[in-house]
Short mmCIF file of C-alpha atoms in Angstrom, two decimals:
data_model
loop_
_atom_site.label_atom_id
_atom_site.label_comp_id
_atom_site.label_asym_id
_atom_site.label_seq_id
_atom_site.Cartn_x
_atom_site.Cartn_y
_atom_site.Cartn_z
CA MET A 1 92.52 52.95 -37.74
CA PRO A 2 90.18 55.31 -35.84
CA ASP A 3 91.61 58.75 -35.06
CA PHE A 4 91.59 59.11 -31.27
CA SER A 5 93.43 62.40 -31.24
CA LEU A 6 91.86 65.30 -29.33
CA GLU A 7 91.41 68.92 -30.24
CA PRO A 8 93.58 71.37 -28.27
CA PHE A 9 91.84 71.96 -24.95
CA ALA A 10 91.16 75.68 -25.26
CA THR A 11 90.37 76.20 -28.93
CA THR A 12 87.25 78.08 -29.95
CA GLU A 13 85.99 75.03 -31.80
CA SER A 14 86.27 72.73 -28.77
CA THR A 15 84.99 75.22 -26.18
CA PRO A 16 82.13 77.20 -27.72
CA GLU A 17 80.86 80.20 -25.79
CA LEU A 18 78.00 79.23 -23.49
CA ALA A 19 74.97 81.49 -23.53
CA THR A 20 73.28 82.57 -20.32
CA SER A 21 70.00 84.26 -19.49
CA ALA A 22 71.83 87.58 -19.72
CA ALA A 23 72.58 86.82 -23.36
CA GLY A 24 68.91 86.48 -24.23
CA ASP A 25 67.01 83.55 -25.65
CA VAL A 26 68.61 80.12 -25.51
CA SER A 27 67.10 77.44 -27.75
CA GLY A 28 63.77 79.25 -27.57
CA ARG A 29 63.87 79.53 -23.79
CA SER A 30 63.97 83.10 -22.52
CA ASN A 31 64.34 81.86 -18.93
CA PHE A 32 67.46 79.75 -19.27
CA ARG A 33 67.81 78.34 -15.75
CA THR A 34 71.57 77.96 -15.65
CA SER A 35 72.20 81.71 -15.62
CA VAL A 36 75.29 82.85 -13.76
CA ILE A 37 76.32 86.02 -12.01
CA ASN A 38 78.13 88.40 -14.33
CA LEU A 39 81.58 88.76 -12.85
CA GLU A 40 83.15 90.55 -15.80
CA ARG A 41 83.43 93.76 -13.80
CA PRO A 42 85.40 93.51 -10.56
CA GLY A 43 82.75 94.84 -8.18
CA ASP A 44 83.11 97.77 -5.82
CA SER A 45 82.78 96.88 -2.14
CA SER A 46 82.90 100.56 -1.18
CA VAL A 47 79.24 101.02 -2.19
CA PHE A 48 78.27 99.46 1.15
CA GLY A 49 78.17 101.98 3.97
CA ASP A 50 79.36 101.91 7.55
CA GLN A 51 76.06 100.54 8.87
CA THR A 52 76.22 97.49 6.61
CA ARG A 53 79.84 96.92 7.59
CA LEU A 54 78.96 97.06 11.29
CA GLU A 55 76.14 94.58 10.73
CA ALA A 56 78.46 92.29 8.78
CA ALA A 57 80.88 92.34 11.72
CA GLU A 58 78.02 91.46 14.05
CA LEU A 59 77.08 88.47 11.90
CA ILE A 60 80.68 87.25 11.91
CA SER A 61 80.85 87.63 15.71
CA ARG A 62 78.05 85.09 16.07
CA TYR A 63 80.42 82.33 14.97
CA PRO A 64 83.40 80.84 16.84
CA VAL A 65 86.72 82.63 16.50
CA GLY A 66 88.43 81.48 13.35
CA GLN A 67 85.18 80.32 11.77
CA GLY A 68 84.08 83.67 10.39
CA ARG A 69 83.71 82.34 6.86
CA SER A 70 80.69 80.42 8.12
CA ALA A 71 78.90 83.79 8.10
CA LEU A 72 78.91 83.83 4.29
CA LEU A 73 75.28 82.66 3.94
CA PRO A 74 73.73 85.35 6.18
CA LEU A 75 76.16 87.90 4.74
CA LEU A 76 74.84 87.21 1.24
CA HIS A 77 71.30 87.75 2.53
CA LEU A 78 72.47 91.01 4.10
CA VAL A 79 73.80 92.35 0.79
CA GLN A 80 70.53 91.27 -0.87
CA SER A 81 68.66 93.31 1.73
CA VAL A 82 70.64 96.34 0.59
CA GLN A 83 70.75 95.87 -3.18
CA GLY A 84 67.84 93.52 -3.88
CA HIS A 85 70.01 90.80 -5.40
CA VAL A 86 73.59 89.54 -5.32
CA THR A 87 75.61 91.93 -7.47
CA PRO A 88 79.34 91.92 -8.32
CA ASP A 89 79.59 94.61 -5.65
CA GLY A 90 78.03 92.22 -3.13
CA ILE A 91 80.39 89.44 -4.20
CA ALA A 92 83.38 91.74 -3.70
CA PHE A 93 82.09 92.94 -0.32
CA CYS A 94 81.61 89.39 1.02
CA ALA A 95 84.99 88.29 -0.30
CA GLU A 96 86.77 91.26 1.24
CA THR A 97 84.94 90.97 4.57
CA LEU A 98 85.54 87.24 4.99
CA ASN A 99 89.00 87.09 3.37
CA LEU A 100 87.71 84.79 0.62
CA THR A 101 88.19 84.90 -3.12
CA LYS A 102 85.36 86.19 -5.26
CA ALA A 103 85.27 82.79 -6.95
CA GLN A 104 84.56 81.13 -3.58
CA VAL A 105 81.75 83.57 -2.84
CA ALA A 106 80.27 83.26 -6.31
CA ALA A 107 80.33 79.47 -6.06
CA VAL A 108 78.03 79.68 -3.03
CA ALA A 109 75.84 82.46 -4.42
CA THR A 110 75.19 80.52 -7.63
CA PHE A 111 74.42 77.25 -5.80
CA TYR A 112 71.42 78.36 -3.73
CA THR A 113 68.27 79.59 -5.47
CA MET A 114 67.46 82.05 -2.65
CA TYR A 115 70.39 84.19 -3.81
CA LYS A 116 68.99 86.14 -6.74
CA ARG A 117 71.20 86.94 -9.72
CA SER A 118 69.12 89.76 -11.15
CA PRO A 119 67.09 92.60 -9.60
CA THR A 120 64.13 91.24 -7.64
CA GLY A 121 60.78 92.96 -7.30
CA GLU A 122 59.24 94.22 -4.10
CA TYR A 123 57.45 90.88 -3.81
CA LEU A 124 58.85 87.51 -4.83
CA VAL A 125 55.93 85.26 -5.79
CA SER A 126 56.90 81.58 -5.80
CA VAL A 127 54.60 78.89 -7.17
CA CYS A 128 55.36 75.30 -6.20
CA THR A 129 55.39 73.08 -9.28
CA ASN A 130 56.87 69.98 -7.70
CA THR A 131 55.08 66.65 -8.01
CA LEU A 132 52.17 66.98 -5.58
CA CYS A 133 51.53 70.70 -6.03
CA GLY A 134 51.95 70.36 -9.78
CA MET A 135 49.40 67.55 -10.03
CA LEU A 136 46.92 69.43 -7.86
CA GLY A 137 47.07 72.61 -9.89
CA GLY A 138 50.45 74.24 -9.35
CA ASP A 139 51.41 74.07 -13.03
CA ASP A 140 48.11 75.65 -14.04
CA ILE A 141 48.51 78.39 -11.41
CA PHE A 142 52.01 79.21 -12.65
CA ALA A 143 50.81 79.34 -16.27
CA ALA A 144 47.92 81.60 -15.27
CA LEU A 145 50.18 83.99 -13.34
CA LYS A 146 52.62 84.15 -16.25
CA GLU A 147 49.77 85.26 -18.50
CA HIS A 148 48.29 87.59 -15.88
CA LEU A 149 51.59 89.34 -15.08
CA GLY A 150 53.11 89.13 -18.55
CA VAL A 151 56.38 87.70 -17.23
CA GLY A 152 58.03 84.30 -17.03
CA HIS A 153 60.20 82.43 -14.56
CA ASN A 154 62.68 84.71 -12.75
CA GLN A 155 61.30 87.77 -14.51
CA THR A 156 59.99 90.98 -12.94
CA THR A 157 57.00 93.08 -13.93
CA PRO A 158 57.80 96.43 -15.57
CA ASP A 159 56.65 98.35 -12.47
CA GLY A 160 59.13 96.40 -10.32
CA SER A 161 56.43 95.14 -7.99
CA ILE A 162 56.52 91.37 -8.57
CA THR A 163 59.13 88.81 -9.53
CA LEU A 164 57.61 85.45 -10.52
CA GLU A 165 59.30 82.09 -10.11
CA HIS A 166 58.33 78.47 -9.99
CA ALA A 167 59.81 76.54 -7.09
CA GLU A 168 60.74 72.87 -6.99
CA CYS A 169 59.36 72.44 -3.45
CA LEU A 170 58.03 74.82 -0.81
CA ALA A 171 57.82 72.14 1.92
CA ALA A 172 54.06 72.41 2.36
CA CYS A 173 52.70 69.30 0.65
CA ASP A 174 49.89 69.09 3.22
CA TYR A 175 48.48 72.36 1.82
CA ALA A 176 49.05 71.75 -1.90
CA PRO A 177 48.99 73.62 -4.14
CA VAL A 178 50.84 76.43 -2.40
CA VAL A 179 52.18 79.84 -3.32
CA THR A 180 54.54 81.94 -1.23
CA VAL A 181 55.07 85.69 -1.27
CA ASN A 182 58.48 86.64 0.11
CA TYR A 183 58.53 83.13 1.64
CA GLU A 184 55.22 83.51 3.53
CA PHE A 185 52.61 80.83 2.79
CA PHE A 186 49.32 81.07 0.91
CA ASP A 187 47.87 77.57 1.13
CA ASN A 188 45.39 75.55 -0.95
CA GLN A 189 45.50 77.94 -3.87
CA THR A 190 43.44 78.04 -7.04
CA ILE A 191 44.01 79.99 -10.23
CA GLY A 192 41.47 82.56 -9.06
CA SER A 193 42.86 83.00 -5.55
CA ALA A 194 46.45 83.26 -6.84
CA ARG A 195 45.43 85.90 -9.38
CA ASN A 196 43.70 87.80 -6.60
CA ILE A 197 46.87 87.77 -4.49
CA VAL A 198 49.07 89.26 -7.20
CA SER A 199 46.38 91.80 -8.13
CA GLN A 200 46.29 92.98 -4.51
CA LEU A 201 50.07 93.23 -4.42
CA GLN A 202 50.14 95.29 -7.60
CA SER A 203 47.51 97.64 -6.21
CA GLY A 204 49.60 98.32 -3.11
CA GLU A 205 47.75 96.00 -0.71
CA ARG A 206 49.37 93.32 1.42
CA PRO A 207 47.09 90.28 1.70
CA LEU A 208 47.46 88.32 4.91
CA PRO A 209 49.25 84.97 4.49
CA THR A 210 47.45 81.77 5.47
CA ARG A 211 50.19 81.05 8.00
CA GLY A 212 53.18 82.93 9.33
CA ALA A 213 54.00 86.61 9.71
CA PRO A 214 52.40 89.52 7.84
CA LEU A 215 53.95 90.37 4.48
CA CYS A 216 56.92 92.70 4.16
CA THR A 217 59.07 93.66 1.19
CA PHE A 218 61.70 91.40 -0.34
CA LYS A 219 64.53 93.50 1.06
CA GLN A 220 62.95 93.41 4.52
CA ILE A 221 62.53 89.63 4.53
CA GLU A 222 66.14 89.28 3.36
CA ARG A 223 67.21 91.35 6.35
CA GLN A 224 65.28 89.02 8.64
CA ILE A 225 66.78 85.92 7.04
CA ALA A 226 70.21 87.48 7.54
CA GLY A 227 69.41 87.63 11.25
CA PHE A 228 68.17 91.16 11.95
CA HIS A 229 64.62 91.36 13.27
CA ASP A 230 64.29 95.09 13.68
CA ASP A 231 61.66 97.64 12.71
CA LEU A 232 61.97 98.56 9.03
CA ALA A 233 60.23 101.35 7.15
CA GLY A 234 57.85 102.05 10.02
CA VAL A 235 56.42 98.54 10.13
CA ASP A 236 57.15 95.50 12.22
CA PRO A 237 56.95 92.56 9.79
CA PHE A 238 58.61 90.12 12.16
CA ALA A 239 56.08 88.25 14.27
CA PRO A 240 57.84 85.74 16.55
CA ASP A 241 54.48 84.41 17.75
CA ALA A 242 53.06 83.88 14.25
CA VAL A 243 51.47 80.46 13.75
CA SER A 244 53.37 78.54 11.09
CA SER A 245 51.53 75.23 11.30
CA GLY A 246 47.90 74.30 10.82
CA VAL A 247 45.39 71.48 10.92
CA GLY A 248 46.96 69.67 7.98
CA THR A 249 50.40 69.76 9.58
CA GLU A 250 49.21 68.46 12.94
CA VAL A 251 46.92 65.64 11.80
CA GLY A 252 49.65 63.00 11.92
CA VAL A 253 50.80 64.02 15.41
CA LYS A 254 47.25 63.94 16.78
CA LEU A 255 46.58 60.53 15.26
CA ALA A 256 49.81 59.16 16.75
CA ILE A 257 48.82 60.43 20.21
CA GLU A 258 45.30 58.99 19.94
CA ARG A 259 46.61 55.60 18.81
CA GLY A 260 49.51 55.54 21.25
CA ASP A 261 52.05 55.22 18.45
CA THR A 262 55.70 55.85 19.26
CA ALA A 263 58.92 55.66 17.31
CA PRO A 264 61.06 52.49 17.69
CA SER A 265 63.65 52.86 20.42
CA TYR A 266 66.50 50.93 21.96
CA ALA A 267 67.11 50.19 25.64
CA VAL A 268 69.56 52.19 27.72
CA GLY A 269 71.35 48.92 28.52
CA SER A 270 71.74 47.92 24.90
CA ASN A 271 74.63 45.85 23.64
CA ASP A 272 77.56 47.18 21.65
CA SER A 273 75.66 47.00 18.37
CA GLY A 274 73.13 49.50 19.66
CA SER A 275 70.19 47.07 19.64
CA ALA A 276 68.32 46.12 22.81
CA SER A 277 68.11 42.58 24.06
CA SER A 278 64.70 40.90 23.85
CA ALA A 279 64.43 41.03 27.67
CA ASP A 280 65.16 44.75 27.69
CA ALA A 281 62.70 45.38 24.92
CA GLU A 282 59.98 43.37 26.67
CA SER A 283 60.51 45.10 30.02
CA ARG A 284 60.59 48.57 28.51
CA GLY A 285 58.00 48.20 25.78
CA SER A 286 58.16 50.92 23.16
CA ALA A 287 58.60 53.84 25.54
CA GLY A 288 61.75 55.69 26.51
CA GLY A 289 65.15 56.07 24.91
CA PRO A 290 66.04 57.71 21.63
CA SER A 291 65.40 56.23 18.22
CA GLN A 292 67.66 53.35 17.22
CA ASN A 293 68.87 55.60 14.41
CA ASP A 294 70.41 57.80 17.11
CA ALA A 295 72.31 54.95 18.75
CA PRO A 296 75.92 55.89 19.50
CA LEU A 297 78.38 54.74 16.87
CA GLN A 298 81.53 52.82 17.70
CA THR A 299 84.53 55.09 17.19
CA SER A 300 88.23 54.85 17.91
CA GLY A 301 87.52 56.71 21.13
CA SER A 302 84.74 54.41 22.37
CA ASP A 303 85.70 51.02 20.96
CA SER A 304 88.27 49.44 23.28
CA ALA A 305 88.89 46.60 20.84
CA ASN A 306 90.02 49.03 18.15
CA PRO A 307 91.66 52.02 19.85
CA ALA A 308 93.01 54.96 17.92
CA LYS A 309 96.57 54.56 16.68
CA PRO A 310 99.26 56.96 17.92
CA ALA A 311 99.56 60.17 15.93
CA GLY A 312 101.53 59.70 12.77
CA LYS A 313 101.06 55.93 12.71
CA GLU A 314 99.12 54.33 9.88
CA ALA A 315 96.17 52.12 10.81
CA LYS A 316 96.93 48.43 10.35
#
């Protein structure tokens, strides 16, 4: 008969050590994308000074009492603005500040790609290689920048000026292919224009993005994402009136206005199912009222035929 017995759960043979990017090449890939934060050392939260602690308290105060742990995301950006990436020290600081375990903090920090797990250069250059950008030249741009800079995905140039990454989507399909520098957009790129951008960055210049605010350093943009829009290093990178859209973004809206197109809606006097009667629809046309997708749902508080059961009673 077949042997269905299992190896002991925690033997070396059954649970081989998994390599990460920190361990070097993995199956010929020097940029193994499932790298994790090294938590072997405990982390020292005391490396963060009083100013950072005051700012952390301010972030927490922006959330309802008792919901301070919701400040974890901006708090991680705050520690990145200090150290340039999420370190074991940053993990320990967030855990201590929010009364969380380091495992809980690390689980969040390793989920989102905006939290960097290794030192990041002064400028983070992201090349979109998702479907549309990739087909229109994004893959070629990324390959050209790898050769030009001599680094690969999630790697930083020896002078510490640029970290290169390819992004799955930069939410700018109407300007494909796109490149961002510290999350500011450079639209409709070519190999030549992208090379020119990184060359300017390496020479100390700050090219003006196609849309959005002027460039600032990675640590400065992390501070802004955390929620602090102050003057840093003698410059004012935050531009609240910066234009973030363009002709490509607005084409659909303009066409809809010209054609008189509107989203489907339901009448105010709709029936319980949320759909308007034919008479209502005819009298109202397509104007007014929210989308049918926003119709109120029947709940135990609004459905008289199925009221909520008393506390502690199981629903029949």
